[in-house]
Short mmCIF file of C-alpha atoms (C1' of nucleotides) in Angstrom, two decimals:
data_model
loop_
_atom_site.label_atom_id
_atom_site.label_comp_id
_atom_site.label_asym_id
_atom_site.label_seq_id
_atom_site.Cartn_x
_atom_site.Cartn_y
_atom_site.Cartn_z
CA MET A 1 0.00 0.00 0.00
CA PRO A 2 0.97 3.61 -0.55
CA PRO A 3 2.48 6.20 1.76
CA ASP A 4 3.19 6.70 5.42
CA THR A 5 -0.38 7.16 6.50
CA ALA A 6 -1.50 6.14 9.97
CA TRP A 7 -3.70 3.24 8.93
CA LEU A 8 -6.27 1.68 11.16
CA ASP A 9 -5.17 -1.33 13.12
CA PRO A 10 -7.07 -4.55 12.45
CA ASP A 11 -9.47 -4.04 15.35
CA GLN A 12 -10.26 -0.53 14.33
CA GLN A 13 -10.64 -1.63 10.74
CA ARG A 14 -13.15 -4.28 11.69
CA SER A 15 -15.09 -1.93 13.92
CA TRP A 16 -15.19 0.71 11.25
CA ARG A 17 -16.53 -1.66 8.65
CA ALA A 18 -19.01 -3.15 11.07
CA TYR A 19 -20.26 0.33 11.71
CA LEU A 20 -20.53 1.11 8.01
CA VAL A 21 -22.57 -1.88 7.03
CA GLY A 22 -24.54 -1.97 10.26
CA THR A 23 -25.61 1.62 9.84
CA THR A 24 -26.59 1.08 6.27
CA LEU A 25 -28.73 -1.89 7.15
CA LEU A 26 -30.24 -0.28 10.20
CA THR A 27 -31.35 2.98 8.65
CA GLU A 28 -32.56 1.13 5.61
CA ARG A 29 -34.73 -1.03 7.80
CA LEU A 30 -36.08 1.66 10.09
CA ASP A 31 -36.88 3.80 7.09
CA ARG A 32 -38.66 0.99 5.32
CA ASP A 33 -40.78 0.15 8.36
CA LEU A 34 -41.92 3.71 8.74
CA ARG A 35 -42.68 4.10 5.07
CA GLU A 36 -44.59 0.90 4.70
CA ARG A 37 -46.68 1.20 7.81
CA HIS A 38 -46.99 4.93 8.31
CA ASN A 39 -46.19 6.71 5.11
CA LEU A 40 -43.28 8.56 6.69
CA SER A 41 -39.58 8.44 5.98
CA LEU A 42 -37.08 8.34 8.82
CA PRO A 43 -35.97 11.95 8.30
CA GLU A 44 -39.59 13.06 8.16
CA TYR A 45 -40.28 11.22 11.37
CA GLU A 46 -37.31 12.86 13.04
CA ILE A 47 -38.62 16.24 12.08
CA LEU A 48 -42.08 15.56 13.42
CA VAL A 49 -40.54 14.45 16.69
CA ARG A 50 -38.63 17.70 17.02
CA LEU A 51 -41.69 19.75 16.21
CA SER A 52 -43.88 17.82 18.58
CA GLU A 53 -41.44 18.48 21.40
CA ALA A 54 -41.07 22.16 20.71
CA PRO A 55 -42.92 24.70 22.82
CA SER A 56 -46.18 25.42 21.02
CA LYS A 57 -45.25 22.72 18.48
CA ARG A 58 -43.40 24.97 16.09
CA MET A 59 -39.85 25.76 15.06
CA ARG A 60 -38.01 28.14 12.85
CA MET A 61 -36.72 26.44 9.75
CA ALA A 62 -33.08 27.10 10.54
CA VAL A 63 -33.36 25.84 14.09
CA LEU A 64 -35.08 22.73 12.87
CA ALA A 65 -32.39 22.24 10.27
CA ASP A 66 -29.66 22.46 12.87
CA SER A 67 -31.43 20.19 15.27
CA VAL A 68 -31.48 17.33 12.79
CA SER A 69 -28.27 18.39 11.08
CA HIS A 70 -29.70 18.80 7.64
CA SER A 71 -29.04 21.53 5.13
CA ARG A 72 -31.48 24.38 4.94
CA SER A 73 -32.40 23.40 1.44
CA ARG A 74 -33.14 19.89 2.47
CA ILE A 75 -35.40 21.08 5.26
CA THR A 76 -37.29 23.29 2.86
CA HIS A 77 -37.96 20.35 0.56
CA THR A 78 -38.83 17.96 3.33
CA ILE A 79 -41.20 20.39 4.99
CA ALA A 80 -42.82 21.01 1.64
CA ARG A 81 -43.48 17.30 1.35
CA LEU A 82 -44.81 17.10 4.89
CA GLU A 83 -47.02 20.05 4.15
CA ARG A 84 -48.44 18.35 1.06
CA ASN A 85 -49.31 15.39 3.25
CA GLY A 86 -50.99 17.66 5.75
CA PHE A 87 -48.62 16.86 8.61
CA VAL A 88 -47.11 20.30 8.90
CA GLU A 89 -48.02 23.88 8.19
CA ARG A 90 -45.78 26.73 7.29
CA VAL A 91 -46.47 30.09 8.88
CA SER A 92 -44.39 33.17 8.43
CA CYS A 93 -42.92 34.80 11.48
CA ALA A 94 -44.51 37.87 12.96
CA ASP A 95 -41.32 39.49 14.22
CA ASP A 96 -38.87 38.55 11.47
CA ARG A 97 -40.56 38.68 8.15
CA ARG A 98 -37.86 36.68 6.45
CA GLY A 99 -38.51 33.87 8.84
CA VAL A 100 -40.81 30.89 8.54
CA GLU A 101 -42.02 28.56 11.21
CA ALA A 102 -43.03 24.98 10.68
CA VAL A 103 -45.93 23.90 12.85
CA ILE A 104 -47.01 20.32 13.29
CA THR A 105 -50.72 19.87 12.60
CA ASP A 106 -53.13 17.69 14.51
CA GLY A 107 -52.96 15.21 11.68
CA GLY A 108 -49.20 15.27 11.90
CA TYR A 109 -49.34 14.69 15.60
CA ARG A 110 -51.64 11.75 15.16
CA ALA A 111 -49.41 10.28 12.47
CA LEU A 112 -46.51 10.63 14.83
CA GLU A 113 -48.35 8.94 17.68
CA ASP A 114 -49.21 6.10 15.35
CA ALA A 115 -45.71 5.73 14.06
CA ALA A 116 -43.83 6.09 17.31
CA PRO A 117 -44.46 2.60 18.71
CA THR A 118 -43.44 0.96 15.47
CA HIS A 119 -40.34 3.05 15.30
CA VAL A 120 -39.24 2.55 18.88
CA ALA A 121 -39.85 -1.15 18.61
CA GLY A 122 -37.53 -1.20 15.62
CA VAL A 123 -34.86 0.84 17.32
CA ARG A 124 -34.98 -1.58 20.21
CA ALA A 125 -35.16 -4.77 18.24
CA PHE A 126 -32.42 -3.89 15.80
CA LEU A 127 -30.12 -1.82 17.94
CA VAL A 128 -30.69 -0.97 21.57
CA ASP A 129 -31.69 -4.37 22.87
CA LEU A 130 -28.81 -6.01 21.05
CA ALA A 131 -26.24 -4.16 23.08
CA SER A 132 -25.36 -4.06 26.74
CA HIS A 133 -26.22 -0.84 28.45
CA GLU A 134 -22.52 -0.03 28.66
CA ASP A 135 -21.83 -0.70 25.02
CA PHE A 136 -24.74 1.40 23.93
CA GLY A 137 -23.57 4.13 26.25
CA ALA A 138 -20.23 3.98 24.51
CA VAL A 139 -21.97 4.48 21.18
CA GLY A 140 -23.58 7.59 22.60
CA ARG A 141 -20.29 8.94 23.90
CA VAL A 142 -18.50 8.29 20.66
CA PHE A 143 -21.05 10.00 18.47
CA ASP A 144 -21.39 12.89 20.86
CA ALA A 145 -17.68 13.41 20.41
CA VAL A 146 -18.08 13.14 16.65
CA THR A 147 -20.77 15.78 16.69
CA ASP A 148 -18.73 18.12 18.86
CA LYS A 149 -15.74 17.75 16.65
CA LEU A 150 -17.63 18.32 13.46
CA VAL A 151 -19.58 21.35 14.54
CA GLU A 152 -16.50 22.88 16.07
CA ALA A 153 -14.68 22.18 12.81
CA ASN A 154 -17.39 23.92 10.83
CA PRO A 155 -17.93 27.04 12.95
CA ALA A 156 -21.37 28.59 13.35
CA ALA A 157 -22.29 25.61 11.28
CA ASP A 158 -25.06 26.03 8.81
CA ILE A 159 -23.85 22.80 7.35
CA ARG A 160 -23.94 24.63 4.09
CA MET B 1 -47.70 10.08 25.01
CA PRO B 2 -49.61 7.21 23.47
CA PRO B 3 -49.77 3.52 24.33
CA ASP B 4 -47.93 0.97 26.39
CA THR B 5 -44.82 0.88 24.28
CA ALA B 6 -41.42 0.13 25.81
CA TRP B 7 -39.95 3.57 25.33
CA LEU B 8 -36.26 4.29 25.55
CA ASP B 9 -34.98 5.43 28.90
CA PRO B 10 -33.35 8.86 28.98
CA ASP B 11 -29.82 7.49 28.55
CA GLN B 12 -30.79 5.37 25.63
CA GLN B 13 -32.70 8.24 24.13
CA ARG B 14 -29.69 10.50 24.33
CA SER B 15 -27.38 7.89 22.90
CA TRP B 16 -29.76 7.18 20.07
CA ARG B 17 -30.03 10.81 19.09
CA ALA B 18 -26.31 11.33 19.43
CA TYR B 19 -25.82 8.44 17.07
CA LEU B 20 -28.33 9.83 14.58
CA VAL B 21 -26.85 13.27 14.28
CA GLY B 22 -23.28 12.10 14.64
CA THR B 23 -23.67 9.66 11.80
CA THR B 24 -25.29 12.24 9.60
CA LEU B 25 -22.50 14.70 10.18
CA LEU B 26 -19.76 12.12 9.84
CA THR B 27 -20.81 10.55 6.57
CA GLU B 28 -21.58 13.95 5.20
CA ARG B 29 -18.09 15.07 5.98
CA LEU B 30 -16.23 11.99 4.78
CA ASP B 31 -18.21 12.05 1.59
CA ARG B 32 -17.51 15.68 0.98
CA ASP B 33 -13.77 15.24 1.53
CA LEU B 34 -13.57 12.41 -0.93
CA ARG B 35 -15.61 14.24 -3.53
CA GLU B 36 -13.77 17.49 -3.31
CA ARG B 37 -10.29 16.08 -3.31
CA HIS B 38 -10.62 12.86 -5.24
CA ASN B 39 -13.78 12.92 -7.27
CA LEU B 40 -15.18 9.88 -5.48
CA SER B 41 -18.21 9.48 -3.27
CA LEU B 42 -18.00 7.47 -0.08
CA PRO B 43 -20.00 4.56 -1.50
CA GLU B 44 -17.83 4.57 -4.61
CA TYR B 45 -14.74 4.52 -2.47
CA GLU B 46 -16.09 1.60 -0.48
CA ILE B 47 -16.64 -0.32 -3.65
CA LEU B 48 -13.16 0.34 -4.95
CA VAL B 49 -11.76 -0.87 -1.64
CA ARG B 50 -13.65 -4.15 -1.90
CA LEU B 51 -12.57 -4.66 -5.49
CA SER B 52 -8.96 -3.85 -4.74
CA GLU B 53 -8.91 -6.47 -2.00
CA ALA B 54 -10.55 -9.17 -4.04
CA PRO B 55 -8.45 -11.93 -5.56
CA SER B 56 -7.59 -10.80 -9.08
CA LYS B 57 -9.27 -7.47 -8.32
CA ARG B 58 -12.73 -8.44 -9.47
CA MET B 59 -16.08 -9.36 -8.01
CA ARG B 60 -19.44 -10.57 -9.14
CA MET B 61 -22.01 -7.82 -8.95
CA ALA B 62 -24.17 -9.63 -6.42
CA VAL B 63 -21.27 -10.43 -4.12
CA LEU B 64 -20.15 -6.85 -4.27
CA ALA B 65 -23.66 -5.68 -3.51
CA ASP B 66 -23.85 -7.90 -0.46
CA SER B 67 -20.44 -6.92 0.76
CA VAL B 68 -21.38 -3.26 0.96
CA SER B 69 -25.04 -3.95 1.73
CA HIS B 70 -26.46 -2.11 -1.22
CA SER B 71 -29.28 -3.14 -3.48
CA ARG B 72 -28.41 -4.79 -6.75
CA SER B 73 -29.87 -1.92 -8.64
CA ARG B 74 -27.81 0.57 -6.76
CA ILE B 75 -24.66 -1.37 -7.50
CA THR B 76 -25.49 -1.44 -11.17
CA HIS B 77 -25.86 2.33 -11.26
CA THR B 78 -22.80 3.00 -9.15
CA ILE B 79 -20.63 0.68 -11.20
CA ALA B 80 -21.93 2.36 -14.34
CA ARG B 81 -20.75 5.68 -12.97
CA LEU B 82 -17.38 4.26 -11.98
CA GLU B 83 -17.07 2.77 -15.42
CA ARG B 84 -17.76 6.12 -17.05
CA ASN B 85 -14.96 7.57 -14.95
CA GLY B 86 -12.64 4.80 -16.01
CA PHE B 87 -12.17 3.36 -12.54
CA VAL B 88 -13.86 0.06 -13.18
CA GLU B 89 -14.58 -2.25 -16.04
CA ARG B 90 -17.44 -4.62 -16.50
CA VAL B 91 -16.68 -8.05 -17.93
CA SER B 92 -19.18 -10.80 -18.39
CA CYS B 93 -18.52 -14.10 -16.68
CA ALA B 94 -17.16 -16.99 -18.67
CA ASP B 95 -18.93 -19.73 -16.75
CA ASP B 96 -22.25 -18.08 -15.94
CA ARG B 97 -23.40 -16.01 -18.84
CA ARG B 98 -25.94 -14.15 -16.75
CA GLY B 99 -23.16 -12.98 -14.53
CA VAL B 100 -21.05 -9.84 -14.66
CA GLU B 101 -17.85 -9.09 -12.90
CA ALA B 102 -16.64 -5.65 -11.97
CA VAL B 103 -12.88 -5.24 -12.28
CA ILE B 104 -10.96 -2.32 -10.88
CA THR B 105 -8.75 -0.72 -13.53
CA ASP B 106 -5.25 0.60 -13.02
CA GLY B 107 -6.68 4.08 -13.02
CA GLY B 108 -9.16 3.05 -10.39
CA TYR B 109 -6.42 1.57 -8.32
CA ARG B 110 -4.41 4.74 -8.54
CA ALA B 111 -7.42 6.85 -7.61
CA LEU B 112 -7.94 4.62 -4.62
CA GLU B 113 -4.33 4.90 -3.53
CA ASP B 114 -4.61 8.66 -3.80
CA ALA B 115 -7.83 8.83 -1.88
CA ALA B 116 -7.02 6.37 0.86
CA PRO B 117 -4.81 8.60 2.99
CA THR B 118 -7.32 11.42 2.90
CA HIS B 119 -10.08 9.08 3.82
CA VAL B 120 -8.30 7.33 6.66
CA ALA B 121 -7.16 10.64 8.05
CA GLY B 122 -10.79 11.71 8.14
CA VAL B 123 -11.98 8.52 9.74
CA ARG B 124 -9.37 8.98 12.41
CA ALA B 125 -9.82 12.67 12.98
CA PHE B 126 -13.59 12.61 13.13
CA LEU B 127 -14.22 9.23 14.68
CA VAL B 128 -11.57 6.76 15.69
CA ASP B 129 -9.19 9.07 17.47
CA LEU B 130 -12.03 10.69 19.37
CA ALA B 131 -12.89 7.49 21.18
CA SER B 132 -11.04 5.26 23.59
CA HIS B 133 -10.04 1.93 22.17
CA GLU B 134 -12.68 0.28 24.36
CA ASP B 135 -15.47 2.59 23.32
CA PHE B 136 -14.68 2.16 19.67
CA GLY B 137 -14.55 -1.56 20.21
CA ALA B 138 -18.04 -1.31 21.66
CA VAL B 139 -19.20 0.45 18.53
CA GLY B 140 -17.85 -2.45 16.51
CA ARG B 141 -19.59 -5.02 18.67
CA VAL B 142 -22.88 -3.20 18.58
CA PHE B 143 -22.99 -2.83 14.85
CA ASP B 144 -21.82 -6.36 14.29
CA ALA B 145 -24.83 -7.42 16.30
CA VAL B 146 -27.05 -5.12 14.26
CA THR B 147 -25.77 -6.63 11.06
CA ASP B 148 -26.25 -10.17 12.30
CA LYS B 149 -29.76 -9.43 13.41
CA LEU B 150 -30.76 -7.74 10.21
CA VAL B 151 -29.27 -10.30 7.91
CA GLU B 152 -30.81 -13.11 9.89
CA ALA B 153 -34.13 -11.24 9.86
CA ASN B 154 -34.04 -10.96 6.09
CA PRO B 155 -32.98 -14.48 5.15
CA ALA B 156 -30.76 -15.14 2.15
CA ALA B 157 -30.80 -11.38 2.11
CA ASP B 158 -30.61 -9.75 -1.24
CA ILE B 159 -31.72 -6.61 0.52
CA ARG B 160 -34.28 -6.30 -2.20
"C1'" DG C 1 -34.73 -32.45 -23.98
"C1'" DC C 2 -38.22 -29.04 -22.56
"C1'" DG C 3 -41.04 -26.06 -20.03
"C1'" DA C 4 -41.65 -23.68 -15.60
"C1'" DG C 5 -39.60 -21.37 -12.38
"C1'" DA C 6 -35.48 -19.09 -10.06
"C1'" DG C 7 -31.33 -16.19 -10.27
"C1'" DA C 8 -28.32 -12.31 -12.17
"C1'" DG C 9 -28.35 -8.12 -13.66
"C1'" DT C 10 -30.26 -3.97 -16.13
"C1'" DT C 11 -33.48 -0.28 -17.19
"C1'" DG C 12 -36.16 3.88 -16.72
"C1'" DA C 13 -39.25 6.49 -14.14
"C1'" DA C 14 -40.26 8.39 -9.56
"C1'" DC C 15 -38.44 10.25 -5.74
"C1'" DA C 16 -34.98 12.49 -2.49
"C1'" DT C 17 -30.80 15.17 -1.82
"C1'" DT C 18 -27.38 18.40 -3.11
"C1'" DC C 19 -25.70 22.41 -5.25
"C1'" DA C 20 -25.64 27.03 -6.79
"C1'" DA C 21 -28.15 30.88 -7.85
"C1'" DC C 22 -31.55 33.64 -6.15
"C1'" DC C 23 -35.21 36.98 -3.64
"C1'" DA C 24 -36.57 39.26 0.40
"C1'" DT C 25 -35.86 41.29 4.77
"C1'" DA C 26 -32.68 42.75 8.60
"C1'" DA C 27 -28.67 44.58 10.49
"C1'" DT C 28 -24.59 47.33 10.10
"C1'" DC C 29 -21.85 51.16 9.13
"C1'" DG C 30 -20.36 55.46 7.12
"C1'" DC D 1 -30.79 57.88 6.54
"C1'" DG D 2 -28.93 55.09 2.45
"C1'" DA D 3 -25.87 51.71 0.74
"C1'" DT D 4 -23.79 47.37 1.77
"C1'" DT D 5 -23.62 43.22 3.57
"C1'" DA D 6 -25.49 39.37 6.15
"C1'" DT D 7 -29.29 36.24 7.21
"C1'" DG D 8 -33.44 33.30 6.29
"C1'" DG D 9 -35.32 30.77 3.25
"C1'" DT D 10 -36.72 29.11 -1.48
"C1'" DT D 11 -36.09 27.44 -6.23
"C1'" DG D 12 -34.83 24.47 -10.07
"C1'" DA D 13 -31.54 21.74 -12.23
"C1'" DA D 14 -28.19 17.99 -11.56
"C1'" DT D 15 -27.15 14.02 -9.23
"C1'" DG D 16 -28.03 9.76 -6.67
"C1'" DT D 17 -31.20 6.20 -4.87
"C1'" DT D 18 -35.23 3.38 -4.94
"C1'" DC D 19 -38.78 0.80 -6.99
"C1'" DA D 20 -41.01 -2.18 -10.23
"C1'" DA D 21 -40.84 -4.17 -14.50
"C1'" DC D 22 -38.08 -6.55 -17.64
"C1'" DT D 23 -34.47 -9.69 -20.22
"C1'" DC D 24 -31.58 -13.29 -20.37
"C1'" DT D 25 -29.59 -17.49 -18.67
"C1'" DC D 26 -29.53 -21.27 -15.71
"C1'" DT D 27 -31.66 -25.21 -13.10
"C1'" DC D 28 -34.72 -28.67 -12.09
"C1'" DG D 29 -38.48 -31.91 -12.52
"C1'" DC D 30 -40.81 -34.41 -15.66
#
DNA sequence: GCGAGAGAGTTGAACATTCAACCATAATCG
DNA sequence: CGATTATGGTTGAATGTTCAACTCTCTCGC
């Protein structure tokens, strides 16, 4: 192999690949379950969760974007889709007239309530319950560190 | 909240969300680095790695698909792209005339050698080196379990 | 041998995401 | 103030992925 790079040792290599294929499979599966049974994609679901938790069930587009780590453009498109399906409404901000808030509708809330048990069951069955509490805690720590590193690296971070 | 589902406890919830946003950020970043500096996407890179490691630098499409856990269709399209860029060639199998093998070209191999240091540096900087050896080992274990579970769940597993 | 599946892979349309250009409003500064 | 720049968000085209239908070859039972 080529230069003097600090390659991964065999353990790290195996873990890294396990992570890559595991993630692929997992998100594929969770996404499929939501789509088939509840007509929602995983990212859409994530967004509804955030909205449902927000005070008065609404969020500014940019805040929402940051909270799920998607680009602004992506959020615009996704919210547009959710709006077409009647799960979300777009209302323009009173105080900042550039701004737009996404509000989850009653229908959206119901869809979310429907979908949540399916989703959580999947997260458990295909991830959480497969790991010891400690191991899963480690996953949390690791990806917290990843997030910190990557938002620090990309300051003020609009992702794009 | 709704029914009698086994929700995640607060720790699990935090870990799960950390994983979700961390993964998003990480793959986004690794992909971007490869694209900008080496004109390869992360999935393309993964494929070249597999091919480069294969005996005589070739693989049947289906085997390749399984090894990176992508759908057959996706592999077809991706290989088509790689072929257009001159990184891979498609040759039809001698023994099974339905079959096709993807072969990495010299150009592809060179591109891979170029890209590898960048990529590994990223994997280290934004993931591996941020975690203790034990924690990263846990990540490996967890996602190995995920993979096992999901492949078992979807027997013979062509993904689609 | 041959006809009915099963397996390998491709195709093209539908859909989602990214990318770059863009409009509108706000904030800043001379 | 008025011009400039920054911020919030959208748009449409390009790119990538998924989905369902399809072709071709192989296999197996008769």
